[in-house]
Amino acid sequence: MLVRILSASLHGIEAYQVEVEVDISPGLPAFVIVGLPDAAVRESKERVRAALRNCGFDFPAKKIIINLAPASRKKEGSSFDLPVALGLLAFLGVVKSENLSRFLFVGELTLEGSLKSVRGALPFSLLAAEKKLSGLILPRKNEKEACLVRNLPVYGMDHLLEVVKLLNGEADIKAASYSLSDLIGEVKSDVDFSEVRGQQQAKRALEVAAAGGHNILLIGPPGSGKTMLARRLPTILPDMVFEEIIEVTQIYSAAGLLGNRAAISQRPFRAPHHTITDTGLVGGGNFPRPGEVSLAHRGVLFMDEFPEFGRQALESLRQPLEDGHVTISRVASSLTFPCSFMLVAAMNPCSDVFLGSGLGVNCTEIERRKYYSRLSRPLLDRIDIQIEVPAVKYQDIIGRPPGESSAEIKKRVSAARKIQLERFKGKKILSNSQMSSRDLGQFCRVEAEGQKLLETAMKRFQFSARAYDRILKVARTIADLSGQENLSASALGEAVQYRLLDIF
């Protein structure tokens, strides 16, 4: 007797359909799983055997072969426990086999038959909707996440016996129903820009970066507020739209990092330690997982102590920064992870954290150049804004009133982003930082006075062609913040000042 059940597996952050074929025939008792299973899949037979017995079902003492098709793709994880168990129950006549091809089944079984959560519920839900199946049956803990796909019936179950009753029509079990507000929730933050004293230039630079989606490098001594500023950047970024929430949640779902959340509704903020490997940063592994650059998709990647990161890890950032996606290549296949993020990097003026800290000791030019040489010129060219964050003065700490709140800055940023969305309507561009060279010629018209200033700056500071493009993009954002159509000399002058490492 042959039984087929629909299930799914992950390839990166995408799900693909897997047919679980169960064949039971006379012969010596055996339980074999084929179809390139990993260790967790192979161990499924022991969990399923114990779960069926503990639920009061007989386990067939025959030759059992489980095939996971397509057999050419490697399968990982414990999500095949449920479909395998249902295939055996269909052979025993406990479950109506005709219902097994209407639903998509995923779930890990405990030894007593309860269902445990799995990775990738949202990708599985998207696949079931794409295949126009009757519904998705999965563990209760993954129910809300799967319900983000609005046109698909989702059944969250706690136990194998509940699934049996649903398939046999023995219980009136309704599909889960949640409002969008229940799933997404309210975006809250426990930090605010009003808490930052002083640092007006740095706050202005972060506003420009947020308005245009630009990468930024903060250079300053310890205690100057670089980390404090960076952690407040997501609070002035525009709220994510539903499509962005789905994109980001899909990445976190596939990585198994959603926890008890149904969705990621706040822009991500990732801050990896400088000891991270290039694989941890951009993604990879035997079964490739998203790296930090993908987990920061549509949000902020903060890299403190920037020159302390490994050279290979830093150079691996160049392609993601340029393209907005990263491709992981393996012998058998390759896959692509999205990684459209804002890079916020921070570094000290010297390798010795006390030098240049305003304590009466200054680092020499040789020491500065040696420290900065850890960062390659092609990488620095991809960072649009490079500014100094000086030590905070005593008067600013005790005497200056609270600055603008994040909400006030966010209004200006959102207005500038709205201008950009209107400008790039019909293009796959969301912000000024994503403009191509052709777009620069179309949307960055420089006034006559600005042309002279730009020519003088190019000759004096010997900017590269990539740095020239970055200056135009930043100037376009500055003009959007002030409501200007063309790029004025003042906008270009401010953009040039943001190329600190090119100027000095």
Coordinates of C-alpha atoms in Angstrom, one line a residue:
M1 CA 0.0 0.0 0.0
L2 CA 1.3 3.4 -1.0
V3 CA 0.3 6.7 0.7
R4 CA 1.3 10.2 -0.3
I5 CA 1.2 13.2 2.0
L6 CA 2.1 16.8 1.1
S7 CA 4.8 18.5 3.2
A8 CA 7.5 21.1 2.6
S9 CA 11.1 21.9 3.4
L10 CA 13.2 25.0 3.3
H11 CA 15.8 26.1 0.7
G12 CA 17.3 29.3 2.2
I13 CA 14.2 31.4 3.1
E14 CA 12.0 29.9 0.5
A15 CA 9.8 26.7 0.9
Y16 CA 9.4 24.0 -1.7
Q17 CA 6.9 21.2 -1.8
V18 CA 7.9 17.7 -0.6
E19 CA 5.8 14.6 -1.2
V20 CA 6.2 12.2 1.7
E21 CA 5.6 8.7 0.2
V22 CA 4.9 5.9 2.6
D23 CA 5.2 2.3 1.4
I24 CA 4.5 -0.6 3.7
S25 CA 5.0 -4.2 2.5
P26 CA 5.5 -7.7 3.9
G27 CA 9.0 -8.6 5.0
L28 CA 11.4 -8.3 7.8
P29 CA 10.4 -5.3 10.1
A30 CA 12.4 -2.3 9.0
F31 CA 11.9 1.5 9.0
V32 CA 13.9 3.3 6.3
I33 CA 13.8 7.0 5.3
V34 CA 15.3 7.9 1.9
G35 CA 15.5 11.1 -0.1
L36 CA 18.7 12.7 1.2
P37 CA 17.5 13.2 4.8
D38 CA 19.8 14.8 7.4
A39 CA 20.3 13.4 10.9
A40 CA 17.2 15.1 12.3
V41 CA 15.0 13.6 9.5
R42 CA 16.5 10.1 10.0
E43 CA 15.8 10.3 13.7
S44 CA 12.1 11.0 12.9
K45 CA 11.4 7.3 12.8
E46 CA 12.1 6.9 16.5
R47 CA 10.0 9.9 17.5
V48 CA 7.1 8.7 15.3
R49 CA 7.3 5.1 16.6
A50 CA 7.1 6.3 20.2
A51 CA 4.4 8.9 19.5
L52 CA 2.1 6.4 17.8
R53 CA 2.4 3.8 20.6
N54 CA 1.9 6.4 23.3
C55 CA -1.3 7.6 21.5
G56 CA -2.7 4.1 21.6
F57 CA -2.0 3.1 18.0
D58 CA -0.4 -0.2 16.8
F59 CA 2.9 0.2 15.0
P60 CA 3.0 -2.0 11.9
A61 CA 5.7 -4.7 12.2
K62 CA 6.4 -4.7 8.5
K63 CA 8.9 -3.2 6.1
I64 CA 8.3 0.6 6.0
I65 CA 10.0 2.8 3.4
I66 CA 9.5 6.6 3.6
N67 CA 10.6 8.5 0.5
L68 CA 10.9 12.3 0.5
A69 CA 10.5 13.5 -3.0
P70 CA 12.2 15.2 -4.8
A71 CA 15.0 12.8 -3.8
S72 CA 17.6 15.1 -5.4
R73 CA 17.3 17.8 -2.7
K74 CA 18.7 17.5 0.8
K75 CA 16.1 17.6 3.5
E76 CA 16.7 18.9 7.0
G77 CA 14.8 19.5 10.3
S78 CA 12.1 17.8 12.2
S79 CA 9.1 19.1 10.4
F80 CA 8.5 15.8 8.6
D81 CA 7.4 13.9 11.8
L82 CA 3.7 14.8 11.4
P83 CA 3.3 13.8 7.7
V84 CA 5.2 10.5 8.3
A85 CA 3.0 9.7 11.3
L86 CA -0.1 10.4 9.3
G87 CA 1.1 8.2 6.4
L88 CA 1.4 5.3 8.8
L89 CA -2.0 6.0 10.3
A90 CA -3.5 6.0 6.9
F91 CA -2.1 2.5 6.3
L92 CA -3.7 1.4 9.6
G93 CA -7.1 2.9 8.4
V94 CA -7.2 5.4 11.2
V95 CA -7.0 8.4 8.9
K96 CA -8.9 8.9 5.6
S97 CA -6.1 8.9 3.0
E98 CA -8.1 11.1 0.5
N99 CA -7.7 14.1 2.8
L100 CA -3.9 13.9 3.0
S101 CA -3.4 15.5 -0.5
R102 CA -5.6 18.5 0.3
F103 CA -3.5 20.0 3.1
L104 CA 0.1 20.8 3.7
F105 CA 1.4 19.2 6.9
V106 CA 4.5 20.2 9.0
G107 CA 5.3 19.6 12.6
E108 CA 7.7 17.9 15.0
L109 CA 6.3 15.2 17.3
T110 CA 7.2 14.6 21.0
L111 CA 7.3 11.1 22.2
E112 CA 3.8 11.4 23.6
G113 CA 2.3 12.9 20.4
S114 CA 2.3 16.6 21.1
L115 CA 3.3 19.0 18.3
K116 CA 6.3 21.2 18.7
S117 CA 7.0 24.4 16.7
V118 CA 9.2 24.3 13.6
R119 CA 11.2 26.8 11.6
G120 CA 9.8 28.3 8.4
A121 CA 6.0 28.4 9.2
L122 CA 5.6 31.6 7.1
P123 CA 7.4 30.3 4.0
F124 CA 5.3 27.1 4.4
S125 CA 2.1 29.2 4.5
L126 CA 3.2 31.2 1.4
L127 CA 3.8 27.9 -0.4
A128 CA 0.4 26.4 0.5
A129 CA -1.3 29.6 -0.7
E130 CA 0.7 29.5 -3.9
K131 CA -0.3 25.8 -4.5
K132 CA -4.0 26.7 -3.7
L133 CA -4.3 24.0 -1.1
S134 CA -7.2 23.6 1.3
G135 CA -5.1 24.7 4.2
L136 CA -2.0 24.3 6.3
I137 CA -1.9 22.1 9.4
L138 CA 1.0 22.8 11.8
P139 CA 1.8 23.2 15.5
R140 CA -0.2 25.7 17.5
K141 CA 2.8 27.8 18.3
N142 CA 3.3 28.6 14.7
E143 CA -0.3 29.4 14.0
K144 CA -0.2 33.2 14.2
E145 CA 2.9 33.5 12.1
A146 CA 1.3 31.4 9.3
C147 CA -1.9 33.5 9.5
L148 CA 0.0 36.5 8.0
V149 CA -1.0 34.9 4.7
R150 CA -4.5 36.2 4.7
N151 CA -6.1 34.0 2.0
L152 CA -5.2 30.6 3.5
P153 CA -7.0 28.5 6.1
V154 CA -4.5 27.7 8.9
Y155 CA -5.1 25.0 11.5
G156 CA -2.9 25.2 14.6
M157 CA -2.8 21.9 16.5
D158 CA -1.5 20.8 19.9
H159 CA -1.6 17.1 19.5
L160 CA -1.5 14.3 16.9
L161 CA -5.0 13.1 18.0
E162 CA -6.4 16.6 17.2
V163 CA -5.1 16.3 13.6
V164 CA -6.7 12.8 13.3
K165 CA -10.1 14.2 14.4
L166 CA -9.9 17.1 12.0
L167 CA -9.1 14.9 9.0
N168 CA -11.8 12.4 9.9
G169 CA -14.4 15.1 10.5
E170 CA -14.9 13.9 14.1
A171 CA -14.5 17.4 15.6
D172 CA -15.7 20.8 14.5
I173 CA -12.3 22.5 14.3
K174 CA -12.3 26.0 12.7
A175 CA -9.4 27.6 10.9
A176 CA -7.6 30.2 13.0
S177 CA -8.8 33.8 12.7
Y178 CA -6.8 36.8 13.8
S179 CA -7.1 40.5 12.9
L180 CA -4.0 42.1 11.3
S181 CA -3.5 44.3 14.3
D182 CA -3.4 41.2 16.6
L183 CA -0.6 39.7 14.4
I184 CA 1.5 42.8 13.8
G185 CA 1.0 44.6 17.1
E186 CA 1.9 48.2 17.9
V187 CA 5.4 49.4 17.1
K188 CA 7.1 50.7 20.4
S189 CA 10.6 51.7 21.3
D190 CA 12.2 52.3 24.6
V191 CA 14.8 54.8 23.3
D192 CA 14.4 58.3 21.8
F193 CA 16.6 60.9 20.1
S194 CA 15.6 63.4 22.8
E195 CA 17.8 61.6 25.2
V196 CA 20.9 62.5 23.2
R197 CA 22.6 65.7 24.5
G198 CA 24.7 67.7 22.1
Q199 CA 26.1 66.1 18.9
Q200 CA 24.0 68.3 16.6
Q201 CA 26.1 67.5 13.5
A202 CA 25.9 63.7 14.2
K203 CA 22.1 63.9 14.6
R204 CA 21.8 65.9 11.4
A205 CA 23.9 63.3 9.6
L206 CA 21.8 60.5 10.9
E207 CA 18.6 62.3 9.8
V208 CA 20.1 62.6 6.3
A209 CA 21.1 59.0 6.3
A210 CA 17.6 57.8 7.4
A211 CA 15.9 60.0 4.8
G212 CA 17.9 58.6 1.9
G213 CA 18.8 55.1 3.2
H214 CA 22.5 56.0 3.2
N215 CA 25.3 54.1 4.9
I216 CA 27.2 56.1 7.6
L217 CA 30.5 55.8 9.5
L218 CA 30.8 57.5 12.9
I219 CA 34.4 58.3 14.0
G220 CA 34.9 59.4 17.6
P221 CA 36.5 58.6 21.0
P222 CA 34.8 56.2 23.5
G223 CA 31.9 57.8 25.4
S224 CA 31.1 60.3 22.6
G225 CA 27.7 58.6 22.0
K226 CA 28.3 56.6 18.8
T227 CA 26.4 53.5 20.0
M228 CA 23.7 55.6 21.6
L229 CA 23.1 57.4 18.3
A230 CA 23.1 54.2 16.3
R231 CA 20.6 52.5 18.5
R232 CA 18.1 55.4 18.0
L233 CA 18.3 55.4 14.3
P234 CA 15.5 52.8 13.8
T235 CA 13.2 55.2 15.7
I236 CA 13.3 57.8 13.0
L237 CA 13.0 55.4 10.0
P238 CA 9.6 55.2 8.3
D239 CA 7.2 52.5 9.5
M240 CA 7.4 49.3 7.5
V241 CA 4.6 48.6 5.1
F242 CA 2.9 45.2 5.1
E243 CA 5.0 43.8 2.2
E244 CA 8.2 44.7 4.1
I245 CA 6.9 43.0 7.3
I246 CA 6.3 39.8 5.3
E247 CA 9.8 40.0 3.8
V248 CA 11.5 40.5 7.2
T249 CA 9.3 38.0 9.0
Q250 CA 10.1 35.3 6.4
I251 CA 13.8 35.7 7.0
Y252 CA 13.4 35.5 10.7
S253 CA 11.0 32.5 10.4
A254 CA 13.5 30.6 8.2
A255 CA 16.3 31.3 10.7
G256 CA 14.1 30.2 13.6
L257 CA 14.5 33.6 15.4
L258 CA 10.8 34.7 15.7
G259 CA 10.4 33.4 19.2
N260 CA 6.9 34.1 20.5
R261 CA 6.3 36.9 17.9
A262 CA 3.9 36.5 15.1
A263 CA 5.7 39.1 12.9
I264 CA 8.6 41.5 12.8
S265 CA 6.8 44.8 12.7
Q266 CA 9.7 47.1 13.8
R267 CA 12.7 47.7 11.6
P268 CA 15.5 45.3 12.7
F269 CA 18.6 46.5 14.5
R270 CA 21.5 44.0 14.4
A271 CA 24.8 44.6 16.2
P272 CA 27.2 41.6 15.6
H273 CA 30.4 41.4 17.7
H274 CA 33.6 42.1 15.8
T275 CA 34.7 38.5 16.2
I276 CA 32.0 37.3 13.8
T277 CA 33.1 35.2 10.9
D278 CA 32.3 36.1 7.3
T279 CA 29.8 33.2 7.2
G280 CA 28.0 34.5 10.2
L281 CA 27.9 38.0 8.7
V282 CA 26.7 37.2 5.1
G283 CA 25.2 33.7 5.6
G284 CA 26.1 30.2 4.7
G285 CA 26.7 26.8 6.3
N286 CA 26.0 23.2 5.1
F287 CA 22.3 24.1 5.0
P288 CA 22.8 27.9 4.2
R289 CA 21.1 30.1 6.8
P290 CA 20.7 33.9 6.6
G291 CA 23.6 35.9 8.1
E292 CA 23.5 39.2 10.0
V293 CA 23.2 41.3 6.8
S294 CA 20.0 39.5 5.9
L295 CA 18.7 39.6 9.4
A296 CA 19.1 43.4 9.1
H297 CA 17.0 43.5 5.9
R298 CA 14.9 46.7 5.8
G299 CA 16.6 47.8 9.0
V300 CA 20.0 48.7 10.4
L301 CA 23.3 46.8 10.7
F302 CA 25.4 48.4 13.4
M303 CA 29.1 47.4 13.4
D304 CA 30.9 48.9 16.4
E305 CA 34.7 48.8 16.4
F306 CA 34.6 48.7 12.6
P307 CA 38.3 48.1 11.9
E308 CA 38.5 45.3 14.4
F309 CA 36.3 43.0 12.2
G310 CA 38.2 40.5 10.2
R311 CA 39.4 41.6 6.8
Q312 CA 37.6 38.9 5.0
A313 CA 34.3 39.7 6.8
L314 CA 34.6 43.4 6.0
E315 CA 35.4 42.7 2.3
S316 CA 32.4 40.3 2.1
L317 CA 30.2 43.3 2.8
R318 CA 31.0 45.0 -0.5
Q319 CA 28.6 43.0 -2.7
P320 CA 25.7 43.1 -0.3
L321 CA 26.1 46.9 0.1
E322 CA 26.1 47.4 -3.6
D323 CA 23.4 45.0 -4.7
G324 CA 21.0 44.6 -1.8
H325 CA 21.2 40.8 -1.9
V326 CA 23.9 38.2 -1.2
T327 CA 24.4 34.9 -3.1
I328 CA 25.7 31.8 -1.4
S329 CA 27.2 29.3 -3.8
R330 CA 27.6 25.7 -3.1
V331 CA 28.7 22.8 -5.4
A332 CA 25.1 21.4 -5.7
S333 CA 23.2 24.7 -5.9
S334 CA 23.2 28.4 -5.0
L335 CA 20.7 30.6 -3.3
T336 CA 20.1 34.3 -2.7
F337 CA 19.2 36.1 0.5
P338 CA 17.8 39.7 0.5
C339 CA 19.9 42.2 2.5
S340 CA 18.8 45.7 1.8
F341 CA 20.0 47.4 5.0
M342 CA 21.5 50.6 6.3
L343 CA 25.1 50.1 7.5
V344 CA 26.0 52.2 10.6
A345 CA 29.7 51.7 11.4
A346 CA 31.5 53.2 14.4
M347 CA 35.3 53.4 15.1
N348 CA 37.7 55.2 17.4
P349 CA 40.2 57.7 15.9
C350 CA 43.1 55.4 16.8
S351 CA 43.8 51.8 17.7
D352 CA 44.5 52.9 21.2
V353 CA 41.0 53.9 22.5
F354 CA 42.5 56.6 24.8
L355 CA 44.3 58.5 22.0
G356 CA 42.2 61.3 20.6
S357 CA 39.8 61.1 23.4
G358 CA 40.2 64.7 24.5
L359 CA 42.3 63.7 27.5
G360 CA 45.3 65.7 26.3
V361 CA 46.8 62.9 24.3
N362 CA 46.4 63.0 20.5
C363 CA 47.2 60.3 18.0
T364 CA 49.7 61.1 15.3
E365 CA 48.9 61.2 11.6
I366 CA 51.0 58.0 11.1
E367 CA 49.0 56.2 13.8
R368 CA 45.7 57.4 12.3
R369 CA 46.7 56.2 8.8
K370 CA 47.8 52.8 10.1
Y371 CA 44.5 52.3 11.9
Y372 CA 42.4 53.5 8.9
S373 CA 44.4 51.2 6.5
R374 CA 42.4 48.3 8.0
L375 CA 39.5 49.5 5.9
S376 CA 39.9 49.2 2.2
R377 CA 39.2 52.1 -0.1
P378 CA 36.5 50.2 -2.1
L379 CA 34.6 49.5 1.2
L380 CA 34.9 53.1 2.4
D381 CA 33.6 54.4 -1.0
R382 CA 30.4 52.5 -0.4
I383 CA 29.8 54.4 2.9
D384 CA 28.0 57.6 1.8
I385 CA 28.4 59.6 5.0
Q386 CA 31.6 59.7 7.1
I387 CA 31.6 62.1 10.1
E388 CA 33.4 62.8 13.3
V389 CA 31.6 62.5 16.6
P390 CA 33.6 64.5 19.2
A391 CA 33.6 64.0 22.9
V392 CA 30.5 65.5 24.6
K393 CA 31.2 68.8 26.5
Y394 CA 30.3 69.1 30.1
Q395 CA 28.0 72.0 29.3
D396 CA 26.0 69.8 26.9
I397 CA 25.6 67.1 29.5
I398 CA 24.2 69.3 32.2
G399 CA 23.0 72.5 30.6
R400 CA 21.5 71.8 27.2
P401 CA 17.7 71.1 27.2
P402 CA 16.4 67.8 25.6
G403 CA 16.7 67.9 21.8
E404 CA 14.1 67.0 19.2
S405 CA 12.2 63.7 19.8
S406 CA 12.4 60.8 17.4
A407 CA 8.8 61.5 16.4
E408 CA 9.6 65.0 15.2
I409 CA 12.6 63.9 13.2
K410 CA 10.7 60.9 11.8
K411 CA 8.1 63.3 10.3
R412 CA 10.8 65.0 8.2
V413 CA 12.3 61.7 7.2
S414 CA 9.0 60.3 6.2
A415 CA 8.2 63.4 4.1
A416 CA 11.5 63.0 2.3
R417 CA 10.9 59.3 1.7
K418 CA 7.5 60.1 0.3
I419 CA 9.1 62.5 -2.2
Q420 CA 11.5 59.7 -3.3
L421 CA 8.7 57.1 -3.7
E422 CA 6.9 59.5 -5.9
R423 CA 10.0 60.3 -7.9
F424 CA 10.9 56.6 -8.4
K425 CA 7.4 55.4 -9.1
G426 CA 7.5 52.5 -11.6
K427 CA 11.2 51.7 -10.7
K428 CA 12.4 49.1 -8.2
I429 CA 13.9 51.9 -6.1
L430 CA 12.8 52.9 -2.6
S431 CA 15.4 55.5 -1.6
N432 CA 18.0 57.8 -3.1
S433 CA 20.8 55.5 -2.0
Q434 CA 19.6 52.9 -4.5
M435 CA 19.9 55.2 -7.6
S436 CA 22.0 54.0 -10.5
S437 CA 24.4 56.1 -12.6
R438 CA 21.6 56.6 -15.1
D439 CA 19.2 57.7 -12.4
L440 CA 21.7 60.3 -11.2
G441 CA 21.8 61.9 -14.6
Q442 CA 18.0 62.1 -14.6
F443 CA 17.2 63.1 -11.0
C444 CA 20.3 65.0 -9.8
R445 CA 20.3 68.2 -11.7
V446 CA 23.1 70.4 -10.3
E447 CA 22.8 74.2 -10.3
A448 CA 25.6 76.3 -11.9
E449 CA 27.1 77.4 -8.6
G450 CA 27.0 73.8 -7.4
Q451 CA 28.8 72.6 -10.5
K452 CA 31.7 74.9 -9.7
L453 CA 31.8 73.8 -6.1
L454 CA 31.7 70.1 -7.1
E455 CA 34.5 70.5 -9.6
T456 CA 36.7 72.3 -7.1
A457 CA 36.1 69.5 -4.5
M458 CA 36.8 66.7 -7.0
K459 CA 40.2 68.3 -7.9
R460 CA 41.2 69.2 -4.4
F461 CA 40.3 66.0 -2.6
Q462 CA 40.7 63.6 -5.6
F463 CA 37.4 61.8 -5.0
S464 CA 36.9 58.6 -6.8
A465 CA 34.1 58.2 -9.4
R466 CA 32.1 56.1 -6.8
A467 CA 32.6 58.8 -4.2
Y468 CA 31.3 61.4 -6.7
D469 CA 28.1 59.3 -7.2
R470 CA 27.7 59.0 -3.4
I471 CA 28.0 62.8 -3.0
L472 CA 25.3 63.3 -5.5
K473 CA 23.0 60.8 -3.8
V474 CA 23.5 62.4 -0.4
A475 CA 23.0 65.9 -1.9
R476 CA 19.7 64.7 -3.5
T477 CA 18.5 63.6 0.0
I478 CA 19.5 66.9 1.6
A479 CA 17.6 68.7 -1.1
D480 CA 14.6 66.5 -0.5
L481 CA 14.6 67.3 3.2
S482 CA 14.5 71.0 2.4
G483 CA 12.0 70.6 -0.5
Q484 CA 14.4 71.7 -3.3
E485 CA 14.0 70.5 -6.8
N486 CA 17.6 70.9 -8.0
L487 CA 20.9 70.4 -6.1
S488 CA 22.1 73.7 -4.7
A489 CA 25.6 74.6 -3.7
S490 CA 24.7 74.4 0.0
A491 CA 23.3 70.8 -0.4
L492 CA 26.4 69.8 -2.3
G493 CA 28.7 71.5 0.2
E494 CA 27.1 69.6 3.1
A495 CA 27.4 66.3 1.2
V496 CA 31.1 66.9 0.5
Q497 CA 31.7 67.6 4.2
Y498 CA 30.3 64.1 4.9
R499 CA 33.3 62.5 3.1
L500 CA 35.6 62.9 6.2
L501 CA 38.1 60.1 5.3
D502 CA 38.4 61.4 1.8
I503 CA 39.0 65.0 2.8
F504 CA 41.6 64.4 5.6

